[in-house]
mmCIF file with all atom_site columns, C-alpha atoms in Angstrom:
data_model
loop_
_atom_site.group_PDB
_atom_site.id
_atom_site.type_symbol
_atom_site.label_atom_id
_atom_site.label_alt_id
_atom_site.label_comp_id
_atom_site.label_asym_id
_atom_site.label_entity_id
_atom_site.label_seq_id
_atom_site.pdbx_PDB_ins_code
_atom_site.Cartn_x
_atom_site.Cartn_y
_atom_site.Cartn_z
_atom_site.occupancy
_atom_site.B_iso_or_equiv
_atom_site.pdbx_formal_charge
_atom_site.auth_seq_id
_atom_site.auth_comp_id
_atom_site.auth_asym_id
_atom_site.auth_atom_id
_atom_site.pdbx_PDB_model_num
ATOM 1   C CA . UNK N 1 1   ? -47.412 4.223  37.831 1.00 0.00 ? 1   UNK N CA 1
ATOM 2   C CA . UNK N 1 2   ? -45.026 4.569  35.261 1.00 0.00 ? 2   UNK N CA 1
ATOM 3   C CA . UNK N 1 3   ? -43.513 7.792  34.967 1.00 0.00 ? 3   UNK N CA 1
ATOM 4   C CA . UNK N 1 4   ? -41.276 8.751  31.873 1.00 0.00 ? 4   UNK N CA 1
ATOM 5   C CA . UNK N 1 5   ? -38.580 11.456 32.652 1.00 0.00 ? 5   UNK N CA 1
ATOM 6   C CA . UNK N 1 6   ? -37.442 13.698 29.384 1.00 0.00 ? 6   UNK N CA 1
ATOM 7   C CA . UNK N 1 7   ? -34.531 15.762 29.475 1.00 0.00 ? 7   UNK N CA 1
ATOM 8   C CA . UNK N 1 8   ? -34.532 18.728 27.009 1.00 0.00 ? 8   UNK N CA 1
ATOM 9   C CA . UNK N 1 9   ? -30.552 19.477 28.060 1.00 0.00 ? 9   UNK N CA 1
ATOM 10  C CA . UNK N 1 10  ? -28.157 19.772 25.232 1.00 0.00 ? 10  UNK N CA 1
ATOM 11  C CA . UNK N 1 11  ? -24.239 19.775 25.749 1.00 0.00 ? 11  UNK N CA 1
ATOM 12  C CA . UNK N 1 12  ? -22.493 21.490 23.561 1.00 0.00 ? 12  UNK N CA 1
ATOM 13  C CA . UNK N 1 13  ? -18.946 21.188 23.004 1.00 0.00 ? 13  UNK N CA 1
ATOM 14  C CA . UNK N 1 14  ? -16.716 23.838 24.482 1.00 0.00 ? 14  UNK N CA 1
ATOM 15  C CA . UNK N 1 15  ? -14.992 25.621 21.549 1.00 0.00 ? 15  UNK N CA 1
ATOM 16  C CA . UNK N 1 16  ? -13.207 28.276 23.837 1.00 0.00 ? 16  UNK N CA 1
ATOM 17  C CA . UNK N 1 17  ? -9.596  28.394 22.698 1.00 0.00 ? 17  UNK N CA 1
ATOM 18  C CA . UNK N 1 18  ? -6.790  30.187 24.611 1.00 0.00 ? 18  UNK N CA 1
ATOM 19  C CA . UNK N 1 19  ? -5.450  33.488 23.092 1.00 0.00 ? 19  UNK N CA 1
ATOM 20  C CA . UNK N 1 20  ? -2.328  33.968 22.200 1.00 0.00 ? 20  UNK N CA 1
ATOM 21  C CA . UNK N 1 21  ? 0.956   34.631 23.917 1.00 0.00 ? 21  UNK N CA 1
ATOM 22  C CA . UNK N 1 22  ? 2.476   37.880 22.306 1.00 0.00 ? 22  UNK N CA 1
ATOM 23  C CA . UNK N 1 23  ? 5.973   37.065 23.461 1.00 0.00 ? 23  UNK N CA 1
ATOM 24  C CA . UNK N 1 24  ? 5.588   33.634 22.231 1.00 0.00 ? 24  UNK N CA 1
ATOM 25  C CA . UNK N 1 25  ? 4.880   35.191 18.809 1.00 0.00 ? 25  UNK N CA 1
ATOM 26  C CA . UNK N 1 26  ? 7.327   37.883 18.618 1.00 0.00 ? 26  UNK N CA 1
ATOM 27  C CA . UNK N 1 27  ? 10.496  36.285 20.488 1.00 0.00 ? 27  UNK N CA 1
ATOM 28  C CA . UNK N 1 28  ? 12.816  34.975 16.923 1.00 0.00 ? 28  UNK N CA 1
ATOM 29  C CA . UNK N 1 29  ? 13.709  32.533 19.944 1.00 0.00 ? 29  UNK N CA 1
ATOM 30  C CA . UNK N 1 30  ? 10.925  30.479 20.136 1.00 0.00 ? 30  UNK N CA 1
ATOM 31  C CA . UNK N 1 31  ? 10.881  30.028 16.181 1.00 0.00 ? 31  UNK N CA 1
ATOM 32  C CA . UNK N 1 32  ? 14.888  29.327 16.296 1.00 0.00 ? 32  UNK N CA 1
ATOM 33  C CA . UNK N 1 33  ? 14.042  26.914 18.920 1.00 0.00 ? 33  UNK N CA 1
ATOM 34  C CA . UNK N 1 34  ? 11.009  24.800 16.794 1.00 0.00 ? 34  UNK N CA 1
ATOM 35  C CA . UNK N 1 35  ? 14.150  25.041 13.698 1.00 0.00 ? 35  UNK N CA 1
ATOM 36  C CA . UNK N 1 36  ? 16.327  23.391 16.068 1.00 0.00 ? 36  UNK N CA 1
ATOM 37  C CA . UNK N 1 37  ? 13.869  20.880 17.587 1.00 0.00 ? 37  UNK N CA 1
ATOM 38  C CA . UNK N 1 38  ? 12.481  19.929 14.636 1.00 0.00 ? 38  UNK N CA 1
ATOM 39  C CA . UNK N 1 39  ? 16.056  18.255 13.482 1.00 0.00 ? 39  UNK N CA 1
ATOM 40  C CA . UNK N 1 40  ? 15.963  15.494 15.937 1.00 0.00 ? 40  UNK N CA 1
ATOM 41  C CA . UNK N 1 41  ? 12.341  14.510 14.086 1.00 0.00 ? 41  UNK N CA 1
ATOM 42  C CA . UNK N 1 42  ? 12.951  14.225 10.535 1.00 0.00 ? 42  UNK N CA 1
ATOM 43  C CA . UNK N 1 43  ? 13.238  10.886 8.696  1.00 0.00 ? 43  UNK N CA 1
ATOM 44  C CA . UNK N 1 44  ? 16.902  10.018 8.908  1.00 0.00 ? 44  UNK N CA 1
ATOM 45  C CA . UNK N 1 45  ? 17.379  8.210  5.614  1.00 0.00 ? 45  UNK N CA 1
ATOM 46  C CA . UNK N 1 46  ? 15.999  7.681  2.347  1.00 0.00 ? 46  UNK N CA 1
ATOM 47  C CA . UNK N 1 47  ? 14.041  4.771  3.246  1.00 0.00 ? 47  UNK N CA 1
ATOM 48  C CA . UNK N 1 48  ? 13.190  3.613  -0.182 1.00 0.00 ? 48  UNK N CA 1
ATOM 49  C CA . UNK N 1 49  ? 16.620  2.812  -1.082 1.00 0.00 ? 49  UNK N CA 1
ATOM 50  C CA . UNK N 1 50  ? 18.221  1.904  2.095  1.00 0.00 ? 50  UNK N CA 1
ATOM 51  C CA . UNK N 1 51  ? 15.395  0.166  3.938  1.00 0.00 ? 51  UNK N CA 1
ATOM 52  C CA . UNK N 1 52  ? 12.321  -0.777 2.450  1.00 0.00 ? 52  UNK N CA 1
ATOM 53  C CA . UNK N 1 53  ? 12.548  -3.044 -0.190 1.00 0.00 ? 53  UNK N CA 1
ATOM 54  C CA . UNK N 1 54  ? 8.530   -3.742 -0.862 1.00 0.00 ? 54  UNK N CA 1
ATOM 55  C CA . UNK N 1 55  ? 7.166   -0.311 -0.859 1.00 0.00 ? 55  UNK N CA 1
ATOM 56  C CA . UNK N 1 56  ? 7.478   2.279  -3.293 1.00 0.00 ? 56  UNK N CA 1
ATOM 57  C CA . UNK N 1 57  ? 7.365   6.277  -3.352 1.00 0.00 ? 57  UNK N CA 1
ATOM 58  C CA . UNK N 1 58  ? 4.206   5.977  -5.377 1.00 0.00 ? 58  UNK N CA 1
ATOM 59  C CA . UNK N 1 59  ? 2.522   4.030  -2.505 1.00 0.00 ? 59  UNK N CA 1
ATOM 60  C CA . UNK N 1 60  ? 3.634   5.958  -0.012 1.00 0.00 ? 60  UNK N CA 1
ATOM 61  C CA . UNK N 1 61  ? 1.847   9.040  -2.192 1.00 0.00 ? 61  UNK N CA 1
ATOM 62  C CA . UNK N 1 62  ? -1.621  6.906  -1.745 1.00 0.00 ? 62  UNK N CA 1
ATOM 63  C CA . UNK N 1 63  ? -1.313  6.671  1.443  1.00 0.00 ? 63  UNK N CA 1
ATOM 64  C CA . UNK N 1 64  ? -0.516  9.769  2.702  1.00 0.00 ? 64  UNK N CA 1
ATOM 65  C CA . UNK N 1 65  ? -3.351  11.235 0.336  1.00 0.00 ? 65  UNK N CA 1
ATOM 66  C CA . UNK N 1 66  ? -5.419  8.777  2.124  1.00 0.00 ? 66  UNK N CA 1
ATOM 67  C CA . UNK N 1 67  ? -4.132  10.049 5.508  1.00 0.00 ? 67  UNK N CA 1
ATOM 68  C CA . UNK N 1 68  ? -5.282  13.893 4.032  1.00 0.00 ? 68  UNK N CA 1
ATOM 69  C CA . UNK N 1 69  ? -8.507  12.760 3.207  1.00 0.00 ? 69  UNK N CA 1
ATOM 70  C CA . UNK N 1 70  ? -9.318  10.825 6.264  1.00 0.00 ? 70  UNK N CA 1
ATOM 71  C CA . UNK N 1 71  ? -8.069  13.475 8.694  1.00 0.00 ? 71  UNK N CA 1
ATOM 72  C CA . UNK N 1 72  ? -10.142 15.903 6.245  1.00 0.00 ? 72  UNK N CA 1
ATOM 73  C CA . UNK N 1 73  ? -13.854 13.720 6.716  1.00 0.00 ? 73  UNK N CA 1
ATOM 74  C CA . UNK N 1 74  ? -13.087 13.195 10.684 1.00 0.00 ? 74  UNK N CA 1
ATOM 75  C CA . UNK N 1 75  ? -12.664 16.866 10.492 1.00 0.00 ? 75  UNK N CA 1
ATOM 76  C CA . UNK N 1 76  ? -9.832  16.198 13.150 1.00 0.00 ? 76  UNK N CA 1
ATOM 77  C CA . UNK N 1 77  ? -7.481  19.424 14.474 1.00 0.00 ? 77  UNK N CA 1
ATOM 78  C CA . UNK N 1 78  ? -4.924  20.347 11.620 1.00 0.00 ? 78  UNK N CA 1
ATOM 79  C CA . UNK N 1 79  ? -1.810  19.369 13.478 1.00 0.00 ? 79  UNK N CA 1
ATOM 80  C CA . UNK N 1 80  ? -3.348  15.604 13.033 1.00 0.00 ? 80  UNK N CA 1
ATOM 81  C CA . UNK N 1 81  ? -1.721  15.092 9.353  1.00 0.00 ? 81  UNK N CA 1
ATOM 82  C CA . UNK N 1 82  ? 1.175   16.300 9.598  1.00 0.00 ? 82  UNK N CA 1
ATOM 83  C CA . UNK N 1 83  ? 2.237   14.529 12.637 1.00 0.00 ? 83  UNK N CA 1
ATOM 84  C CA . UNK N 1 84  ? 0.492   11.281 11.260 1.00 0.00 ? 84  UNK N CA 1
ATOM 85  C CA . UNK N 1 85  ? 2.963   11.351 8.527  1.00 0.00 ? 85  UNK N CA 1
ATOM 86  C CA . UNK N 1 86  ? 6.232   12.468 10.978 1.00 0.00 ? 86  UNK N CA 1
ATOM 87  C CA . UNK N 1 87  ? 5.394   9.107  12.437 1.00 0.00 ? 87  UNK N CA 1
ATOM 88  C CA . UNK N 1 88  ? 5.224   7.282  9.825  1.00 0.00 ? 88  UNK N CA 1
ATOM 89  C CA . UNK N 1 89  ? 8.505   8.014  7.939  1.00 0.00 ? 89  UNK N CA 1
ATOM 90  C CA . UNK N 1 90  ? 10.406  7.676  10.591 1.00 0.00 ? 90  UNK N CA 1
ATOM 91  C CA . UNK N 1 91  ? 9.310   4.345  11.393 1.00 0.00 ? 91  UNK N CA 1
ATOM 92  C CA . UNK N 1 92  ? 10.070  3.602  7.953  1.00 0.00 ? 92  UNK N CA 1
ATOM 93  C CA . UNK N 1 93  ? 13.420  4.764  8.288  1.00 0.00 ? 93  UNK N CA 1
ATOM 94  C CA . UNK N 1 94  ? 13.608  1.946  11.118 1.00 0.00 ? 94  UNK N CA 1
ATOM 95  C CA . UNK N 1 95  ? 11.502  -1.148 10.294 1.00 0.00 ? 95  UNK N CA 1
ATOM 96  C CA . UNK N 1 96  ? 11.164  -2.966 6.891  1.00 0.00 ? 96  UNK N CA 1
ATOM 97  C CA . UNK N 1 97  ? 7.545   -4.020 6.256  1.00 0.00 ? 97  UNK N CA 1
ATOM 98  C CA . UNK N 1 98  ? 5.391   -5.459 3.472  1.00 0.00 ? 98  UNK N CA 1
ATOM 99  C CA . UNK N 1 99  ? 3.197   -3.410 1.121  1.00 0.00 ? 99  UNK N CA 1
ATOM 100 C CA . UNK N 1 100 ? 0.131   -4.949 2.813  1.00 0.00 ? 100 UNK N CA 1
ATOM 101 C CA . UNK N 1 101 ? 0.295   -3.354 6.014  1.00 0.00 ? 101 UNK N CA 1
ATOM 102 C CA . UNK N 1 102 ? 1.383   -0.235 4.638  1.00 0.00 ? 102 UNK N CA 1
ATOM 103 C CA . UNK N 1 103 ? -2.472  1.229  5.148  1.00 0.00 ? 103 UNK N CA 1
ATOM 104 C CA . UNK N 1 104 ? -2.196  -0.367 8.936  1.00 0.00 ? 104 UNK N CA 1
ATOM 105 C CA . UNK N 1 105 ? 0.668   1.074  9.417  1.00 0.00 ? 105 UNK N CA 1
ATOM 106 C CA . UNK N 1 106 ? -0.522  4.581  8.557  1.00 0.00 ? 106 UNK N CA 1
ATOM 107 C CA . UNK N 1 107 ? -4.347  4.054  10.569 1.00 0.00 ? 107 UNK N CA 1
ATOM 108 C CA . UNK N 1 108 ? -1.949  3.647  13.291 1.00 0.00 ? 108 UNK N CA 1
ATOM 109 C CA . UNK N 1 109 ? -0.096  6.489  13.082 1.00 0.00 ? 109 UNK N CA 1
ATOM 110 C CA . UNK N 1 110 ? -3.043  8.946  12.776 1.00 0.00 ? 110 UNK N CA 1
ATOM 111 C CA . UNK N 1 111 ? -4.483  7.217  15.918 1.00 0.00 ? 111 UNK N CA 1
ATOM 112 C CA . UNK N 1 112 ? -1.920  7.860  18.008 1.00 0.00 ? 112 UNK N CA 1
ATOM 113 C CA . UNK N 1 113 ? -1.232  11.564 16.097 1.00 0.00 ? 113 UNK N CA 1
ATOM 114 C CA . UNK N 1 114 ? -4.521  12.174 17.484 1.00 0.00 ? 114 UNK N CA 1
ATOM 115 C CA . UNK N 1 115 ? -3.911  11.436 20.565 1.00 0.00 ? 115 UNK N CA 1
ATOM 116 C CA . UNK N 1 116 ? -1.349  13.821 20.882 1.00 0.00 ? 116 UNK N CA 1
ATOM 117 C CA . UNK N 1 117 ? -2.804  17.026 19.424 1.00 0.00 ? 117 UNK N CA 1
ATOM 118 C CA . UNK N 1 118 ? -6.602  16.700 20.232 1.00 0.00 ? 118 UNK N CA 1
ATOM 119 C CA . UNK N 1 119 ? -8.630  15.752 23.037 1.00 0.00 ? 119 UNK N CA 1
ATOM 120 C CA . UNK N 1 120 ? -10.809 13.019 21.907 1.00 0.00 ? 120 UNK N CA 1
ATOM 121 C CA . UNK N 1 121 ? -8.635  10.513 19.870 1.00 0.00 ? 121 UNK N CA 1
ATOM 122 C CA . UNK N 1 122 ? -9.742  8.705  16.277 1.00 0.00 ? 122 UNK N CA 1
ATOM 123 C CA . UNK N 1 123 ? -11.016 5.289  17.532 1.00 0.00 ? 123 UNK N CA 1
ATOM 124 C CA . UNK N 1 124 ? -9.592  2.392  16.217 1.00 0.00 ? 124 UNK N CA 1
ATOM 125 C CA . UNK N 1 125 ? -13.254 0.946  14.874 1.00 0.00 ? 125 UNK N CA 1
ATOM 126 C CA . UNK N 1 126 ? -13.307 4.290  12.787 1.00 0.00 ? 126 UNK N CA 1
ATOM 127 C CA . UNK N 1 127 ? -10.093 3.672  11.376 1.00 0.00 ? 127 UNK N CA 1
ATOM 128 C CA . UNK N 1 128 ? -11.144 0.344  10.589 1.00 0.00 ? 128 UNK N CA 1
ATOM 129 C CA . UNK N 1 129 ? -13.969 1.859  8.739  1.00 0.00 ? 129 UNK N CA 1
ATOM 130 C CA . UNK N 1 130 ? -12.279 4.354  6.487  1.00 0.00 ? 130 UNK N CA 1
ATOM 131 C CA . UNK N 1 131 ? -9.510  1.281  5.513  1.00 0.00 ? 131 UNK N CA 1
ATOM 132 C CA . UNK N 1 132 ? -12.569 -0.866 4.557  1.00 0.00 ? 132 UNK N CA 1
ATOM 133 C CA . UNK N 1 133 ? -12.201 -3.312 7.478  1.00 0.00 ? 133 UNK N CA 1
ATOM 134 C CA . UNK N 1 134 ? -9.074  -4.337 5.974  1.00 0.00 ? 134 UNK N CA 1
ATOM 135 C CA . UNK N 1 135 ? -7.357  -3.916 9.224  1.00 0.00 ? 135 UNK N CA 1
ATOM 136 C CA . UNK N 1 136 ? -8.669  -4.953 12.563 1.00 0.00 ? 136 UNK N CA 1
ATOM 137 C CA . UNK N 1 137 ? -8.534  -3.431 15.957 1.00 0.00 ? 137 UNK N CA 1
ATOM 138 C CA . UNK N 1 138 ? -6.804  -6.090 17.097 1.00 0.00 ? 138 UNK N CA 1
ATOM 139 C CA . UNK N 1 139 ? -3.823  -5.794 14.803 1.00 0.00 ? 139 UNK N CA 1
ATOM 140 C CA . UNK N 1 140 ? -4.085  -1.926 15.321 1.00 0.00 ? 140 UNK N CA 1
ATOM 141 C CA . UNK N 1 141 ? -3.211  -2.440 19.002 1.00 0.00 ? 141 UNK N CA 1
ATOM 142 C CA . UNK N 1 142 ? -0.219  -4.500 18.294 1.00 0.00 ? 142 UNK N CA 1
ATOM 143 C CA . UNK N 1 143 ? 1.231   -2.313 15.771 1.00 0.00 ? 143 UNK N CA 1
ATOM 144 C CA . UNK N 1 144 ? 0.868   0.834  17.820 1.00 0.00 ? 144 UNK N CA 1
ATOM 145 C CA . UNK N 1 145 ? 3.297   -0.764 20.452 1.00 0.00 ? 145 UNK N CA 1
ATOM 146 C CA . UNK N 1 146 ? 5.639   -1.925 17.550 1.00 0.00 ? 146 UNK N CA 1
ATOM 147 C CA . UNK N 1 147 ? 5.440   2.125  16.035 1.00 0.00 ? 147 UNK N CA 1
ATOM 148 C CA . UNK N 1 148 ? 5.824   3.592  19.363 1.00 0.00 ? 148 UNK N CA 1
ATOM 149 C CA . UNK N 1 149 ? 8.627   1.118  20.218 1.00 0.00 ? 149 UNK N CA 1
ATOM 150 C CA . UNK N 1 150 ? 10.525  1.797  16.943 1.00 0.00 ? 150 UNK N CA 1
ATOM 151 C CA . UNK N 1 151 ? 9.956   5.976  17.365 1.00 0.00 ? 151 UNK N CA 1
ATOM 152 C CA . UNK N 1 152 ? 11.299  5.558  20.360 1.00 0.00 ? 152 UNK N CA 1
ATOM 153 C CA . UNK N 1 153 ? 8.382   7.042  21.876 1.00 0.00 ? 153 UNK N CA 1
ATOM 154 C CA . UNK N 1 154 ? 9.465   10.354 20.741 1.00 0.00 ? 154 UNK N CA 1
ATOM 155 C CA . UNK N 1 155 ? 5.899   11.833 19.758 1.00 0.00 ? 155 UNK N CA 1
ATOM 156 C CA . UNK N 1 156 ? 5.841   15.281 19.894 1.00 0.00 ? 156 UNK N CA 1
ATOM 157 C CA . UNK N 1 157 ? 7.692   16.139 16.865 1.00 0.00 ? 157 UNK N CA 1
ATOM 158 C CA . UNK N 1 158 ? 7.917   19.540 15.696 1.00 0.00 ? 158 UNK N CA 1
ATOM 159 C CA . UNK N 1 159 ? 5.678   19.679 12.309 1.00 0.00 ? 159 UNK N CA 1
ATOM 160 C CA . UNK N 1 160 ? 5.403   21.704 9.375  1.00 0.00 ? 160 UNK N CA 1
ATOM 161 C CA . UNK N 1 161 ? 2.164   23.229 11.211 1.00 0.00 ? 161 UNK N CA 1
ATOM 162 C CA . UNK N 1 162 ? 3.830   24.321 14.296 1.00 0.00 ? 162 UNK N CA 1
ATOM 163 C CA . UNK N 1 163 ? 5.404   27.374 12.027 1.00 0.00 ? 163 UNK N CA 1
ATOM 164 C CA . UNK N 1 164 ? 2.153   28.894 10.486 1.00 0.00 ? 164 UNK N CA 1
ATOM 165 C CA . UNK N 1 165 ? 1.299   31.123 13.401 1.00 0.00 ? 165 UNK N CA 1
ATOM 166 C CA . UNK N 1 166 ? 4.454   32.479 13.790 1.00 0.00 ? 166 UNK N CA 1
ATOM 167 C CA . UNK N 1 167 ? 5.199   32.945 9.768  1.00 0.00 ? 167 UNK N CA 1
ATOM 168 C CA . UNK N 1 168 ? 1.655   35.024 9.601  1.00 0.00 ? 168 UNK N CA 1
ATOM 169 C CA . UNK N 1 169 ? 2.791   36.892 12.811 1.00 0.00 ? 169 UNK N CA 1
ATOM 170 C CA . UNK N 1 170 ? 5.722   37.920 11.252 1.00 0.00 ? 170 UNK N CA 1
ATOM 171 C CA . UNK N 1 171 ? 4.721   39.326 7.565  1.00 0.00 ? 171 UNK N CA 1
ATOM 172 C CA . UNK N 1 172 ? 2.941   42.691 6.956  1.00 0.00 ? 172 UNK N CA 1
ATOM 173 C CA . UNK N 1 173 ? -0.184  40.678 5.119  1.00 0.00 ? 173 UNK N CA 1
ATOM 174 C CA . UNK N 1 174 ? -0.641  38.149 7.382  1.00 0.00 ? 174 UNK N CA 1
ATOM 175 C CA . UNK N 1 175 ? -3.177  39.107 9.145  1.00 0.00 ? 175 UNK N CA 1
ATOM 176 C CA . UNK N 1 176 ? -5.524  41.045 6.220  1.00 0.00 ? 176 UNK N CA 1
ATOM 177 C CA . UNK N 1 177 ? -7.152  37.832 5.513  1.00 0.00 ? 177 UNK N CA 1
ATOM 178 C CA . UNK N 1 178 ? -9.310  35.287 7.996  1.00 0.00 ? 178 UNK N CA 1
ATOM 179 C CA . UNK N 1 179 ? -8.404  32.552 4.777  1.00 0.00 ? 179 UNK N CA 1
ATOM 180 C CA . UNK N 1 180 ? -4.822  32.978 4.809  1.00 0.00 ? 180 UNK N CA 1
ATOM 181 C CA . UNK N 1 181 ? -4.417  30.956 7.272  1.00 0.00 ? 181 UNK N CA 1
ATOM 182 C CA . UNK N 1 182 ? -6.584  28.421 6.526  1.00 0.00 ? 182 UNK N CA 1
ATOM 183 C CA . UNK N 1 183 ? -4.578  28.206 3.077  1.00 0.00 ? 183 UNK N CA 1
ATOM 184 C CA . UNK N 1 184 ? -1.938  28.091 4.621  1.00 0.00 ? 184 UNK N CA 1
ATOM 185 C CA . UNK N 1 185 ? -2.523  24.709 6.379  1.00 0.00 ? 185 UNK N CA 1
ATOM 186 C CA . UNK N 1 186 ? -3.983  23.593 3.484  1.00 0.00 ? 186 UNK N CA 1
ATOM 187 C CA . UNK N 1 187 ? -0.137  24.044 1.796  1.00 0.00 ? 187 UNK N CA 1
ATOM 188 C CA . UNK N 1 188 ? 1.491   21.983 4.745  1.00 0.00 ? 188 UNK N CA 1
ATOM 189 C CA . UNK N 1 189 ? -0.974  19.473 4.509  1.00 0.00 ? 189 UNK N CA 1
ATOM 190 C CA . UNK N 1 190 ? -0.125  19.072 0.460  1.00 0.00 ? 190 UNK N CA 1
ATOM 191 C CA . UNK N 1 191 ? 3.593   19.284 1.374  1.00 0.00 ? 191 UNK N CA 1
ATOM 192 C CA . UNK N 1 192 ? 3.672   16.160 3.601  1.00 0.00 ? 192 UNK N CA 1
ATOM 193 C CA . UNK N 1 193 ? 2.122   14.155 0.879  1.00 0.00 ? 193 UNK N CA 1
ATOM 194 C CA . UNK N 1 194 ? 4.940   14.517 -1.336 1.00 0.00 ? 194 UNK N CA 1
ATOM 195 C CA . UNK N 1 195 ? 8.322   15.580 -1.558 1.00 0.00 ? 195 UNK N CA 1
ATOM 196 C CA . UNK N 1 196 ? 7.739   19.304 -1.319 1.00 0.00 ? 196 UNK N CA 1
ATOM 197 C CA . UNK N 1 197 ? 9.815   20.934 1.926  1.00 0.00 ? 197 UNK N CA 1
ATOM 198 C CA . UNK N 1 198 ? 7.927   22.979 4.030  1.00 0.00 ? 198 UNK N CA 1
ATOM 199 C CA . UNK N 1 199 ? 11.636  24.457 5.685  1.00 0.00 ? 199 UNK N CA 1
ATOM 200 C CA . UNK N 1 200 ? 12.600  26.083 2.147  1.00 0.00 ? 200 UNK N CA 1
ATOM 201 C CA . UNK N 1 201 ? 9.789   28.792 2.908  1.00 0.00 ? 201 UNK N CA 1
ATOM 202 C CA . UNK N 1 202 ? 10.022  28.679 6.662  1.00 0.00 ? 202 UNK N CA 1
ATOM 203 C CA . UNK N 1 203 ? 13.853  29.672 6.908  1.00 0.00 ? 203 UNK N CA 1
ATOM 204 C CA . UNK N 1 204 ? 13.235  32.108 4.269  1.00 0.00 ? 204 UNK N CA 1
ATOM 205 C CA . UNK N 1 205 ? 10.278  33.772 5.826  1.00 0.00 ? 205 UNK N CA 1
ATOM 206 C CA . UNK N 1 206 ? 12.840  33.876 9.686  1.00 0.00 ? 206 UNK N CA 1
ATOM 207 C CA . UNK N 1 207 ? 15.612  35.222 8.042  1.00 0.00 ? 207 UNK N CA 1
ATOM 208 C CA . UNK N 1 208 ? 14.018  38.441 6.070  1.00 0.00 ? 208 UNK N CA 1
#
């Protein structure tokens, strides 16, 4: 006889986060430190004049909206973005492509951003999705070798993101407000899709 088995179990996912370090937070070391890091990760030329010579700084303002808005729907950690776009201008800075794989290009790069800054990585079939299957998984693979290859694979830059904590830590206000925060990411997310500098504020906020 035939027996069916039901299981009412449901697994939710573990939110728990870590608290956080109050040395980490307070020592002007650690924030000197990111300063210092974060030089060996930014984009080394002006890649528009010196290396590409088929994509422009408008396209590269699509894209990176369409990075933001992507990252945004997946609902993916906020660190995601940022890094995505690290990744991508520097391997700019190193390899001349064509406009067409401009979008494959930056799939790939959120990919493998997500793999570094959040436990369960953006698939390559939803990637495929969101560029409306005008990439393939297939070509995804190779270029992720060919991005990693040309970064080096130097992939855990020091981002834009890596500073909010420790700028809201450090001014009187910070803290009065659950949203500042959040508006605050939503700034360094807007910054990496154009040309404004996140550092401007960040050095000014260290140094008063």
């Amino acid at each position: 006889m035939a027996t069916d088995l039901f299981c009412c179990e449901r697994l939710q996912p573990d939110l728990r986060k870590t608290e956080k370090d109050p040395v980490i937070f307070s020592d002007f070391r650690v924030i000197n430190n990111l300063l210092n890091l974060e030089k060996q990760y930014i984009p080394s030329c002006d890649y528009f004049s010196n290396v590409q010579t088929d994509i422009k700084p408008f396209m590269r303002k699509i894209v990176s909206t369409w990075m933001l808005e992507v990252c945004e729907e997946l609902g993916v950690e906020k660190q995601v973005f940022p890094l995505a776009v690290n990744y991508l201008d520097r391997f700019l800075c190193n390899f001349c492509i064509n406009k067409k794989h401009l979008q494959l290009a930056a799939s790939v790069c959120i990919m493998v951003a997500s793999k570094i800054r959040q436990c369960q990585y953006v698939s390559m079939e939803t990637l495929c999705f969101y560029a409306d299957h005008s990439i393939t998984p297939q070509e995804m693979k190779d270029w992720e070798l060919l991005i990693l290859s040309k970064l080096q694979w130097n992939v855990a830059a020091v981002t834009g993101f890596d500073y909010i904590d420790h700028i809201i830590d450090r001014v009187s206000w910070g803290t009065e407000n659950p949203l500042i925060r959040r508006h605050a990411s939503t700034l360094v997310g807007i910054c990496y899709t154009g040309k404004l500098r996140v550092g401007v504020f960040i050095v000014f906020i260290t140094r008063h």
